[in-house]
Amino acid sequence: RKSLSRAASLGNSKAQEMLGLGGRKSQNGTLQVQRQGYLFKKPFSKKSGLRGNWQKRFFVLKDSFLFWYNVKPAVAFDMSPLGCLPLGGCSVFPMGKESGGFVFEVSHPDFNNHVLQLKSKDKAEVDDWIKVLQDCSKATWQNAMLGDALIQKLKHVGTTLEKEKEAALQEARRNAEQWSDLRNQKLQIMEEQVERQRQYEVALLAEKERAAEIEDEVESRNAALERERRQQEEERLRLEMMQKKLDAAYGAILKLEAALERRQRTDLEGMSSKPELQAHIATIKSFMNSRDGQGSVADAPPS
């Protein structure tokens, strides 16, 4: 946009220099014009078949030339008008009142039977425009030729401006394409980063789930080991209790065996003549020997 603005500004300055209008200013710094203001205009066409709608345009009358623009120019004399009409030898006639205002027209034999119709709602304004245009129509043939040259110069300036604008537009398009490519590259990099971040989060979540499973498995194994330890402890206590009972029974047997031996030595017939008691003692001694891996109970010292 800045390039286009610079091109338009430069072209406007060049056009004024080419037309020799750059230095002709009034005391307040603006170019002198004979008349300017808004009028309604019909398309420039043959008088026998005037067609088209009225269009509001801003007109500037300057040095026997009539210029018109879409809107009032930002400067006193803009060198890029919509149209320019040399007024030398032109005829200006009022056409009376029509719907919406008072009409007048500008014609010339060289216009090939074409006329320029203008309209304003204010009759006094129309009369003033007609008077000023009639005065300007008295311009010499040389001024008419100057108008042709002016038109050609305006066309050349317009072509130059169009080329500069086109070059600026092409540059702007190239810059826009470069920015678009950079933007797309950045978007692609951002998408790749987002995808990597997503994959990392998925992997991290899987690792957390695996760690939780391992933790649960460790807790389960620890609980099983604790139960097994308690069972072993209970079994150890039970075996110790049983061992104590067996030791007590073994001691009682030793005492009983010793007592039997003493009675046998003293010929106590009542005790030695009981084979059931002797068999019972032998059974207990055999069990104790196989349980503890010791020798014969008879080999143990008497208590």
PDB file of C-alpha atoms in Angstrom:
ATOM      1  CA  ARG A   1       0.000   0.000   0.000  1.00  0.00           C
ATOM      2  CA  LYS A   2       2.860   2.395   0.782  1.00  0.00           C
ATOM      3  CA  SER A   3       4.465   1.638  -2.578  1.00  0.00           C
ATOM      4  CA  LEU A   4       1.206   2.358  -4.433  1.00  0.00           C
ATOM      5  CA  SER A   5       0.745   5.601  -2.501  1.00  0.00           C
ATOM      6  CA  ARG A   6       4.302   6.739  -3.293  1.00  0.00           C
ATOM      7  CA  ALA A   7       3.797   5.865  -6.969  1.00  0.00           C
ATOM      8  CA  ALA A   8       0.553   7.838  -7.180  1.00  0.00           C
ATOM      9  CA  SER A   9       2.089  10.844  -5.406  1.00  0.00           C
ATOM     10  CA  LEU A  10       5.155  10.775  -7.645  1.00  0.00           C
ATOM     11  CA  GLY A  11       3.016  10.427 -10.764  1.00  0.00           C
ATOM     12  CA  ASN A  12       0.856  13.399  -9.762  1.00  0.00           C
ATOM     13  CA  SER A  13       3.953  15.574  -9.280  1.00  0.00           C
ATOM     14  CA  LYS A  14       5.396  14.427 -12.627  1.00  0.00           C
ATOM     15  CA  ALA A  15       2.116  15.218 -14.382  1.00  0.00           C
ATOM     16  CA  GLN A  16       2.028  18.752 -13.010  1.00  0.00           C
ATOM     17  CA  GLU A  17       5.641  19.320 -14.084  1.00  0.00           C
ATOM     18  CA  MET A  18       4.899  17.966 -17.593  1.00  0.00           C
ATOM     19  CA  LEU A  19       1.875  20.247 -17.998  1.00  0.00           C
ATOM     20  CA  GLY A  20       3.662  23.282 -16.621  1.00  0.00           C
ATOM     21  CA  LEU A  21       1.194  23.713 -13.767  1.00  0.00           C
ATOM     22  CA  GLY A  22       3.545  23.122 -10.882  1.00  0.00           C
ATOM     23  CA  GLY A  23       4.255  26.759 -10.128  1.00  0.00           C
ATOM     24  CA  ARG A  24       1.021  28.582 -10.964  1.00  0.00           C
ATOM     25  CA  LYS A  25      -0.494  29.087  -7.550  1.00  0.00           C
ATOM     26  CA  SER A  26      -2.399  31.809  -5.848  1.00  0.00           C
ATOM     27  CA  GLN A  27      -1.203  33.739  -2.806  1.00  0.00           C
ATOM     28  CA  ASN A  28      -2.774  31.186  -0.443  1.00  0.00           C
ATOM     29  CA  GLY A  29      -0.837  28.339  -2.103  1.00  0.00           C
ATOM     30  CA  THR A  30      -3.649  26.733  -4.171  1.00  0.00           C
ATOM     31  CA  LEU A  31      -4.024  26.633  -7.982  1.00  0.00           C
ATOM     32  CA  GLN A  32      -6.414  29.195  -9.468  1.00  0.00           C
ATOM     33  CA  VAL A  33      -9.549  27.801 -11.127  1.00  0.00           C
ATOM     34  CA  GLN A  34     -12.401  29.669 -12.799  1.00  0.00           C
ATOM     35  CA  ARG A  35     -15.154  27.500 -11.341  1.00  0.00           C
ATOM     36  CA  GLN A  36     -15.624  24.259  -9.434  1.00  0.00           C
ATOM     37  CA  GLY A  37     -18.453  22.334  -7.812  1.00  0.00           C
ATOM     38  CA  TYR A  38     -20.750  19.304  -8.022  1.00  0.00           C
ATOM     39  CA  LEU A  39     -23.030  18.798 -11.034  1.00  0.00           C
ATOM     40  CA  PHE A  40     -25.057  15.901 -12.380  1.00  0.00           C
ATOM     41  CA  LYS A  41     -23.802  14.515 -15.685  1.00  0.00           C
ATOM     42  CA  LYS A  42     -25.079  12.116 -18.333  1.00  0.00           C
ATOM     43  CA  PRO A  43     -22.685   9.918 -20.338  1.00  0.00           C
ATOM     44  CA  PHE A  44     -21.107  11.741 -23.296  1.00  0.00           C
ATOM     45  CA  SER A  45     -23.247  10.521 -26.239  1.00  0.00           C
ATOM     46  CA  LYS A  46     -25.039  11.551 -29.421  1.00  0.00           C
ATOM     47  CA  LYS A  47     -27.737  14.149 -29.016  1.00  0.00           C
ATOM     48  CA  SER A  48     -30.256  12.097 -31.029  1.00  0.00           C
ATOM     49  CA  GLY A  49     -30.164   9.222 -28.571  1.00  0.00           C
ATOM     50  CA  LEU A  50     -29.146  10.487 -25.151  1.00  0.00           C
ATOM     51  CA  ARG A  51     -29.166   7.574 -22.756  1.00  0.00           C
ATOM     52  CA  GLY A  52     -27.857   6.696 -19.354  1.00  0.00           C
ATOM     53  CA  ASN A  53     -28.484   7.831 -15.811  1.00  0.00           C
ATOM     54  CA  TRP A  54     -27.498  11.079 -14.197  1.00  0.00           C
ATOM     55  CA  GLN A  55     -24.245  10.713 -12.276  1.00  0.00           C
ATOM     56  CA  LYS A  56     -22.979  13.109  -9.637  1.00  0.00           C
ATOM     57  CA  ARG A  57     -19.480  14.380 -10.489  1.00  0.00           C
ATOM     58  CA  PHE A  58     -17.181  17.141  -9.246  1.00  0.00           C
ATOM     59  CA  PHE A  59     -16.262  19.598 -12.032  1.00  0.00           C
ATOM     60  CA  VAL A  60     -13.276  21.944 -12.225  1.00  0.00           C
ATOM     61  CA  LEU A  61     -13.037  24.691 -14.894  1.00  0.00           C
ATOM     62  CA  LYS A  62      -9.400  25.633 -15.453  1.00  0.00           C
ATOM     63  CA  ASP A  63      -7.736  27.509 -18.355  1.00  0.00           C
ATOM     64  CA  SER A  64     -10.530  26.747 -20.885  1.00  0.00           C
ATOM     65  CA  PHE A  65     -10.613  23.069 -19.929  1.00  0.00           C
ATOM     66  CA  LEU A  66     -13.404  21.310 -18.052  1.00  0.00           C
ATOM     67  CA  PHE A  67     -12.279  18.424 -15.817  1.00  0.00           C
ATOM     68  CA  TRP A  68     -14.502  16.097 -13.799  1.00  0.00           C
ATOM     69  CA  TYR A  69     -13.867  13.638 -10.955  1.00  0.00           C
ATOM     70  CA  ASN A  70     -15.797  11.128  -8.898  1.00  0.00           C
ATOM     71  CA  VAL A  71     -15.450  13.262  -5.781  1.00  0.00           C
ATOM     72  CA  LYS A  72     -13.839  16.532  -4.844  1.00  0.00           C
ATOM     73  CA  PRO A  73     -10.043  16.126  -5.161  1.00  0.00           C
ATOM     74  CA  ALA A  74      -7.889  16.273  -2.064  1.00  0.00           C
ATOM     75  CA  VAL A  75      -5.819  18.991  -3.762  1.00  0.00           C
ATOM     76  CA  ALA A  76      -7.052  22.024  -5.643  1.00  0.00           C
ATOM     77  CA  PHE A  77      -6.153  20.549  -9.038  1.00  0.00           C
ATOM     78  CA  ASP A  78      -5.832  16.763  -9.282  1.00  0.00           C
ATOM     79  CA  MET A  79      -4.012  15.510 -12.400  1.00  0.00           C
ATOM     80  CA  SER A  80      -5.994  12.235 -12.558  1.00  0.00           C
ATOM     81  CA  PRO A  81      -9.509  13.273 -13.710  1.00  0.00           C
ATOM     82  CA  LEU A  82     -12.196  10.981 -15.061  1.00  0.00           C
ATOM     83  CA  GLY A  83     -12.507  13.193 -18.101  1.00  0.00           C
ATOM     84  CA  CYS A  84     -11.281  16.409 -19.711  1.00  0.00           C
ATOM     85  CA  LEU A  85     -13.087  18.600 -22.297  1.00  0.00           C
ATOM     86  CA  PRO A  86     -11.433  21.505 -24.197  1.00  0.00           C
ATOM     87  CA  LEU A  87     -13.913  24.363 -24.381  1.00  0.00           C
ATOM     88  CA  GLY A  88     -12.455  26.381 -27.287  1.00  0.00           C
ATOM     89  CA  GLY A  89     -15.223  27.027 -29.831  1.00  0.00           C
ATOM     90  CA  CYS A  90     -17.852  25.118 -27.811  1.00  0.00           C
ATOM     91  CA  SER A  91     -21.491  26.116 -27.615  1.00  0.00           C
ATOM     92  CA  VAL A  92     -23.270  26.203 -24.251  1.00  0.00           C
ATOM     93  CA  PHE A  93     -27.094  26.293 -24.145  1.00  0.00           C
ATOM     94  CA  PRO A  94     -29.644  26.071 -21.345  1.00  0.00           C
ATOM     95  CA  MET A  95     -32.096  23.211 -21.910  1.00  0.00           C
ATOM     96  CA  GLY A  96     -34.723  24.181 -19.366  1.00  0.00           C
ATOM     97  CA  LYS A  97     -36.006  22.439 -16.280  1.00  0.00           C
ATOM     98  CA  GLU A  98     -36.286  18.676 -15.950  1.00  0.00           C
ATOM     99  CA  SER A  99     -37.148  16.406 -13.075  1.00  0.00           C
ATOM    100  CA  GLY A 100     -34.684  17.140 -10.310  1.00  0.00           C
ATOM    101  CA  GLY A 101     -33.079  20.342 -11.674  1.00  0.00           C
ATOM    102  CA  PHE A 102     -32.112  22.623 -14.551  1.00  0.00           C
ATOM    103  CA  VAL A 103     -30.255  21.165 -17.550  1.00  0.00           C
ATOM    104  CA  PHE A 104     -27.678  22.708 -19.892  1.00  0.00           C
ATOM    105  CA  GLU A 105     -25.439  21.165 -22.541  1.00  0.00           C
ATOM    106  CA  VAL A 106     -22.043  21.682 -24.121  1.00  0.00           C
ATOM    107  CA  SER A 107     -21.474  20.847 -27.800  1.00  0.00           C
ATOM    108  CA  HIS A 108     -18.969  21.391 -30.617  1.00  0.00           C
ATOM    109  CA  PRO A 109     -18.925  20.495 -34.344  1.00  0.00           C
ATOM    110  CA  ASP A 110     -15.816  18.402 -33.798  1.00  0.00           C
ATOM    111  CA  PHE A 111     -17.642  16.314 -31.173  1.00  0.00           C
ATOM    112  CA  ASN A 112     -19.208  14.238 -33.977  1.00  0.00           C
ATOM    113  CA  ASN A 113     -22.723  15.210 -32.905  1.00  0.00           C
ATOM    114  CA  HIS A 114     -21.973  14.247 -29.285  1.00  0.00           C
ATOM    115  CA  VAL A 115     -23.003  16.527 -26.437  1.00  0.00           C
ATOM    116  CA  LEU A 116     -22.274  16.830 -22.750  1.00  0.00           C
ATOM    117  CA  GLN A 117     -25.414  17.306 -20.682  1.00  0.00           C
ATOM    118  CA  LEU A 118     -25.145  18.736 -17.162  1.00  0.00           C
ATOM    119  CA  LYS A 119     -27.733  19.466 -14.488  1.00  0.00           C
ATOM    120  CA  SER A 120     -28.032  21.268 -11.154  1.00  0.00           C
ATOM    121  CA  LYS A 121     -30.902  21.809  -8.751  1.00  0.00           C
ATOM    122  CA  ASP A 122     -30.031  25.516  -8.360  1.00  0.00           C
ATOM    123  CA  LYS A 123     -30.930  27.710 -11.360  1.00  0.00           C
ATOM    124  CA  ALA A 124     -28.622  30.526 -10.288  1.00  0.00           C
ATOM    125  CA  GLU A 125     -25.752  28.035 -10.166  1.00  0.00           C
ATOM    126  CA  VAL A 126     -26.680  26.800 -13.654  1.00  0.00           C
ATOM    127  CA  ASP A 127     -26.726  30.374 -15.009  1.00  0.00           C
ATOM    128  CA  ASP A 128     -23.306  31.053 -13.493  1.00  0.00           C
ATOM    129  CA  TRP A 129     -21.869  27.847 -14.985  1.00  0.00           C
ATOM    130  CA  ILE A 130     -23.293  28.720 -18.429  1.00  0.00           C
ATOM    131  CA  LYS A 131     -21.784  32.242 -18.317  1.00  0.00           C
ATOM    132  CA  VAL A 132     -18.337  31.019 -17.276  1.00  0.00           C
ATOM    133  CA  LEU A 133     -18.390  28.183 -19.838  1.00  0.00           C
ATOM    134  CA  GLN A 134     -19.412  30.585 -22.617  1.00  0.00           C
ATOM    135  CA  ASP A 135     -16.525  32.873 -21.715  1.00  0.00           C
ATOM    136  CA  CYS A 136     -14.113  29.954 -21.812  1.00  0.00           C
ATOM    137  CA  SER A 137     -15.514  28.776 -25.164  1.00  0.00           C
ATOM    138  CA  LYS A 138     -14.038  31.900 -26.749  1.00  0.00           C
ATOM    139  CA  ALA A 139     -10.590  30.402 -26.373  1.00  0.00           C
ATOM    140  CA  THR A 140      -8.397  30.299 -29.493  1.00  0.00           C
ATOM    141  CA  TRP A 141      -7.734  27.311 -31.693  1.00  0.00           C
ATOM    142  CA  GLN A 142      -4.293  27.097 -30.156  1.00  0.00           C
ATOM    143  CA  ASN A 143      -5.869  26.456 -26.777  1.00  0.00           C
ATOM    144  CA  ALA A 144      -7.883  23.654 -28.341  1.00  0.00           C
ATOM    145  CA  MET A 145      -4.686  22.117 -29.624  1.00  0.00           C
ATOM    146  CA  LEU A 146      -3.212  22.564 -26.179  1.00  0.00           C
ATOM    147  CA  GLY A 147      -6.186  20.611 -24.884  1.00  0.00           C
ATOM    148  CA  ASP A 148      -5.337  17.736 -27.206  1.00  0.00           C
ATOM    149  CA  ALA A 149      -1.758  17.840 -25.990  1.00  0.00           C
ATOM    150  CA  LEU A 150      -3.001  17.987 -22.421  1.00  0.00           C
ATOM    151  CA  ILE A 151      -5.152  14.922 -22.997  1.00  0.00           C
ATOM    152  CA  GLN A 152      -2.231  13.052 -24.532  1.00  0.00           C
ATOM    153  CA  LYS A 153       0.012  14.017 -21.646  1.00  0.00           C
ATOM    154  CA  LEU A 154      -2.648  12.939 -19.162  1.00  0.00           C
ATOM    155  CA  LYS A 155      -2.913   9.619 -20.953  1.00  0.00           C
ATOM    156  CA  HIS A 156       0.865   9.228 -20.833  1.00  0.00           C
ATOM    157  CA  VAL A 157       0.928  10.140 -17.164  1.00  0.00           C
ATOM    158  CA  GLY A 158      -1.917   7.727 -16.545  1.00  0.00           C
ATOM    159  CA  THR A 159      -0.038   4.978 -18.386  1.00  0.00           C
ATOM    160  CA  THR A 160       3.107   5.719 -16.368  1.00  0.00           C
ATOM    161  CA  LEU A 161       1.118   5.662 -13.158  1.00  0.00           C
ATOM    162  CA  GLU A 162      -0.536   2.409 -14.154  1.00  0.00           C
ATOM    163  CA  LYS A 163       2.857   0.846 -14.855  1.00  0.00           C
ATOM    164  CA  GLU A 164       4.243   2.072 -11.542  1.00  0.00           C
ATOM    165  CA  LYS A 165       1.128   0.888  -9.747  1.00  0.00           C
ATOM    166  CA  GLU A 166       1.341  -2.478 -11.492  1.00  0.00           C
ATOM    167  CA  ALA A 167       5.019  -2.803 -10.541  1.00  0.00           C
ATOM    168  CA  ALA A 168       4.191  -1.889  -6.952  1.00  0.00           C
ATOM    169  CA  LEU A 169       1.287  -4.333  -6.996  1.00  0.00           C
ATOM    170  CA  GLN A 170       3.530  -7.111  -8.320  1.00  0.00           C
ATOM    171  CA  GLU A 171       6.057  -6.361  -5.596  1.00  0.00           C
ATOM    172  CA  ALA A 172       3.288  -6.396  -2.999  1.00  0.00           C
ATOM    173  CA  ARG A 173       2.075  -9.733  -4.370  1.00  0.00           C
ATOM    174  CA  ARG A 174       5.589 -11.180  -4.202  1.00  0.00           C
ATOM    175  CA  ASN A 175       5.954  -9.951  -0.657  1.00  0.00           C
ATOM    176  CA  ALA A 176       2.549 -11.406   0.196  1.00  0.00           C
ATOM    177  CA  GLU A 177       3.554 -14.748  -1.333  1.00  0.00           C
ATOM    178  CA  GLN A 178       6.805 -14.743   0.637  1.00  0.00           C
ATOM    179  CA  TRP A 179       4.947 -13.933   3.839  1.00  0.00           C
ATOM    180  CA  SER A 180       2.425 -16.635   2.997  1.00  0.00           C
ATOM    181  CA  ASP A 181       5.220 -19.179   2.469  1.00  0.00           C
ATOM    182  CA  LEU A 182       6.858 -18.160   5.750  1.00  0.00           C
ATOM    183  CA  ARG A 183       3.515 -18.369   7.510  1.00  0.00           C
ATOM    184  CA  ASN A 184       2.876 -21.836   6.073  1.00  0.00           C
ATOM    185  CA  GLN A 185       6.344 -22.963   7.131  1.00  0.00           C
ATOM    186  CA  LYS A 186       5.784 -21.653  10.641  1.00  0.00           C
ATOM    187  CA  LEU A 187       2.393 -23.351  10.768  1.00  0.00           C
ATOM    188  CA  GLN A 188       3.977 -26.631   9.615  1.00  0.00           C
ATOM    189  CA  ILE A 189       6.707 -26.339  12.259  1.00  0.00           C
ATOM    190  CA  MET A 190       4.085 -25.583  14.909  1.00  0.00           C
ATOM    191  CA  GLU A 191       1.998 -28.567  13.792  1.00  0.00           C
ATOM    192  CA  GLU A 192       5.063 -30.825  13.957  1.00  0.00           C
ATOM    193  CA  GLN A 193       5.886 -29.517  17.420  1.00  0.00           C
ATOM    194  CA  VAL A 194       2.306 -30.092  18.541  1.00  0.00           C
ATOM    195  CA  GLU A 195       2.416 -33.629  17.130  1.00  0.00           C
ATOM    196  CA  ARG A 196       5.710 -34.367  18.889  1.00  0.00           C
ATOM    197  CA  GLN A 197       4.300 -32.955  22.113  1.00  0.00           C
ATOM    198  CA  ARG A 198       1.211 -35.134  21.713  1.00  0.00           C
ATOM    199  CA  GLN A 199       3.331 -38.249  21.099  1.00  0.00           C
ATOM    200  CA  TYR A 200       5.481 -37.380  24.111  1.00  0.00           C
ATOM    201  CA  GLU A 201       2.393 -36.982  26.306  1.00  0.00           C
ATOM    202  CA  VAL A 202       1.011 -40.308  25.031  1.00  0.00           C
ATOM    203  CA  ALA A 203       4.340 -42.041  25.753  1.00  0.00           C
ATOM    204  CA  LEU A 204       4.534 -40.377  29.169  1.00  0.00           C
ATOM    205  CA  LEU A 205       0.993 -41.495  29.986  1.00  0.00           C
ATOM    206  CA  ALA A 206       1.858 -45.058  28.916  1.00  0.00           C
ATOM    207  CA  GLU A 207       4.973 -44.976  31.129  1.00  0.00           C
ATOM    208  CA  LYS A 208       2.922 -43.709  34.060  1.00  0.00           C
ATOM    209  CA  GLU A 209       0.380 -46.473  33.536  1.00  0.00           C
ATOM    210  CA  ARG A 210       3.198 -49.062  33.321  1.00  0.00           C
ATOM    211  CA  ALA A 211       4.801 -47.636  36.479  1.00  0.00           C
ATOM    212  CA  ALA A 212       1.449 -47.833  38.252  1.00  0.00           C
ATOM    213  CA  GLU A 213       1.063 -51.461  37.127  1.00  0.00           C
ATOM    214  CA  ILE A 214       4.584 -52.280  38.349  1.00  0.00           C
ATOM    215  CA  GLU A 215       3.862 -50.539  41.656  1.00  0.00           C
ATOM    216  CA  ASP A 216       0.659 -52.522  42.054  1.00  0.00           C
ATOM    217  CA  GLU A 217       2.547 -55.715  41.187  1.00  0.00           C
ATOM    218  CA  VAL A 218       5.282 -54.923  43.725  1.00  0.00           C
ATOM    219  CA  GLU A 219       2.704 -54.168  46.403  1.00  0.00           C
ATOM    220  CA  SER A 220       0.919 -57.425  45.562  1.00  0.00           C
ATOM    221  CA  ARG A 221       4.172 -59.411  45.755  1.00  0.00           C
ATOM    222  CA  ASN A 222       5.146 -57.692  49.001  1.00  0.00           C
ATOM    223  CA  ALA A 223       1.746 -58.536  50.432  1.00  0.00           C
ATOM    224  CA  ALA A 224       2.178 -62.171  49.311  1.00  0.00           C
ATOM    225  CA  LEU A 225       5.675 -62.282  50.799  1.00  0.00           C
ATOM    226  CA  GLU A 226       4.357 -60.800  54.039  1.00  0.00           C
ATOM    227  CA  ARG A 227       1.615 -63.430  54.188  1.00  0.00           C
ATOM    228  CA  GLU A 228       4.167 -66.150  53.466  1.00  0.00           C
ATOM    229  CA  ARG A 229       6.467 -64.763  56.182  1.00  0.00           C
ATOM    230  CA  ARG A 230       3.621 -64.738  58.687  1.00  0.00           C
ATOM    231  CA  GLN A 231       2.700 -68.285  57.732  1.00  0.00           C
ATOM    232  CA  GLN A 232       6.326 -69.359  58.120  1.00  0.00           C
ATOM    233  CA  GLU A 233       6.488 -67.592  61.461  1.00  0.00           C
ATOM    234  CA  GLU A 234       3.308 -69.302  62.595  1.00  0.00           C
ATOM    235  CA  GLU A 235       4.676 -72.633  61.342  1.00  0.00           C
ATOM    236  CA  ARG A 236       7.979 -72.010  63.184  1.00  0.00           C
ATOM    237  CA  LEU A 237       6.123 -71.203  66.395  1.00  0.00           C
ATOM    238  CA  ARG A 238       3.971 -74.285  65.950  1.00  0.00           C
ATOM    239  CA  LEU A 239       7.038 -76.451  65.335  1.00  0.00           C
ATOM    240  CA  GLU A 240       8.799 -74.939  68.330  1.00  0.00           C
ATOM    241  CA  MET A 241       5.765 -75.708  70.475  1.00  0.00           C
ATOM    242  CA  MET A 242       5.645 -79.231  69.115  1.00  0.00           C
ATOM    243  CA  GLN A 243       9.395 -79.601  69.704  1.00  0.00           C
ATOM    244  CA  LYS A 244       8.953 -78.492  73.295  1.00  0.00           C
ATOM    245  CA  LYS A 245       6.190 -81.026  73.768  1.00  0.00           C
ATOM    246  CA  LEU A 246       8.303 -83.723  72.131  1.00  0.00           C
ATOM    247  CA  ASP A 247      11.272 -82.779  74.265  1.00  0.00           C
ATOM    248  CA  ALA A 248       9.096 -82.988  77.337  1.00  0.00           C
ATOM    249  CA  ALA A 249       7.747 -86.356  76.215  1.00  0.00           C
ATOM    250  CA  TYR A 250      11.263 -87.523  75.425  1.00  0.00           C
ATOM    251  CA  GLY A 251      12.418 -86.503  78.895  1.00  0.00           C
ATOM    252  CA  ALA A 252       9.500 -88.309  80.458  1.00  0.00           C
ATOM    253  CA  ILE A 253      10.343 -91.435  78.456  1.00  0.00           C
ATOM    254  CA  LEU A 254      13.955 -91.281  79.553  1.00  0.00           C
ATOM    255  CA  LYS A 255      12.862 -90.964  83.125  1.00  0.00           C
ATOM    256  CA  LEU A 256      10.403 -93.807  82.673  1.00  0.00           C
ATOM    257  CA  GLU A 257      13.034 -96.009  81.026  1.00  0.00           C
ATOM    258  CA  ALA A 258      15.482 -95.297  83.801  1.00  0.00           C
ATOM    259  CA  ALA A 259      12.851 -96.122  86.343  1.00  0.00           C
ATOM    260  CA  LEU A 260      12.120 -99.410  84.548  1.00  0.00           C
ATOM    261  CA  GLU A 261      15.769-100.326  84.458  1.00  0.00           C
ATOM    262  CA  ARG A 262      16.108 -99.649  88.165  1.00  0.00           C
ATOM    263  CA  ARG A 263      13.104-101.796  88.904  1.00  0.00           C
ATOM    264  CA  GLN A 264      14.438-104.576  86.723  1.00  0.00           C
ATOM    265  CA  ARG A 265      17.704-104.431  88.578  1.00  0.00           C
ATOM    266  CA  THR A 266      15.859-104.621  91.890  1.00  0.00           C
ATOM    267  CA  ASP A 267      13.714-107.574  90.649  1.00  0.00           C
ATOM    268  CA  LEU A 268      10.473-105.760  90.788  1.00  0.00           C
ATOM    269  CA  GLU A 269       8.463-108.384  89.031  1.00  0.00           C
ATOM    270  CA  GLY A 270       5.307-106.348  88.637  1.00  0.00           C
ATOM    271  CA  MET A 271       6.757-103.781  86.233  1.00  0.00           C
ATOM    272  CA  SER A 272       9.009-106.096  84.191  1.00  0.00           C
ATOM    273  CA  SER A 273       6.278-108.569  83.532  1.00  0.00           C
ATOM    274  CA  LYS A 274       4.138-106.058  81.546  1.00  0.00           C
ATOM    275  CA  PRO A 275       4.892-106.462  77.808  1.00  0.00           C
ATOM    276  CA  GLU A 276       2.325-103.783  76.724  1.00  0.00           C
ATOM    277  CA  LEU A 277       4.199-101.080  78.594  1.00  0.00           C
ATOM    278  CA  GLN A 278       7.522-102.187  77.132  1.00  0.00           C
ATOM    279  CA  ALA A 279       6.050-102.124  73.577  1.00  0.00           C
ATOM    280  CA  HIS A 280       4.604 -98.660  74.105  1.00  0.00           C
ATOM    281  CA  ILE A 281       7.938 -97.335  75.319  1.00  0.00           C
ATOM    282  CA  ALA A 282       9.751 -98.901  72.352  1.00  0.00           C
ATOM    283  CA  THR A 283       7.321 -97.250  69.909  1.00  0.00           C
ATOM    284  CA  ILE A 284       7.832 -93.821  71.447  1.00  0.00           C
ATOM    285  CA  LYS A 285      11.608 -94.228  71.419  1.00  0.00           C
ATOM    286  CA  SER A 286      11.569 -95.261  67.745  1.00  0.00           C
ATOM    287  CA  PHE A 287       9.492 -92.196  66.834  1.00  0.00           C
ATOM    288  CA  MET A 288      11.797 -89.893  68.737  1.00  0.00           C
ATOM    289  CA  ASN A 289      14.899 -91.382  67.140  1.00  0.00           C
ATOM    290  CA  SER A 290      13.463 -90.983  63.621  1.00  0.00           C
ATOM    291  CA  ARG A 291      12.267 -87.427  64.474  1.00  0.00           C
ATOM    292  CA  ASP A 292      15.511 -86.026  65.803  1.00  0.00           C
ATOM    293  CA  GLY A 293      18.015 -88.306  64.039  1.00  0.00           C
ATOM    294  CA  GLN A 294      19.479 -89.296  67.415  1.00  0.00           C
ATOM    295  CA  GLY A 295      20.694 -92.686  68.549  1.00  0.00           C
ATOM    296  CA  SER A 296      18.810 -95.132  70.664  1.00  0.00           C
ATOM    297  CA  VAL A 297      17.059 -93.747  73.650  1.00  0.00           C
ATOM    298  CA  ALA A 298      18.793 -96.385  75.643  1.00  0.00           C
ATOM    299  CA  ASP A 299      22.133 -94.794  74.654  1.00  0.00           C
ATOM    300  CA  ALA A 300      21.106 -91.454  76.157  1.00  0.00           C
ATOM    301  CA  PRO A 301      22.374 -90.837  79.636  1.00  0.00           C
ATOM    302  CA  PRO A 302      19.829 -91.303  82.341  1.00  0.00           C
ATOM    303  CA  SER A 303      18.546 -88.156  83.998  1.00  0.00           C
TER     304      SER A 303
END
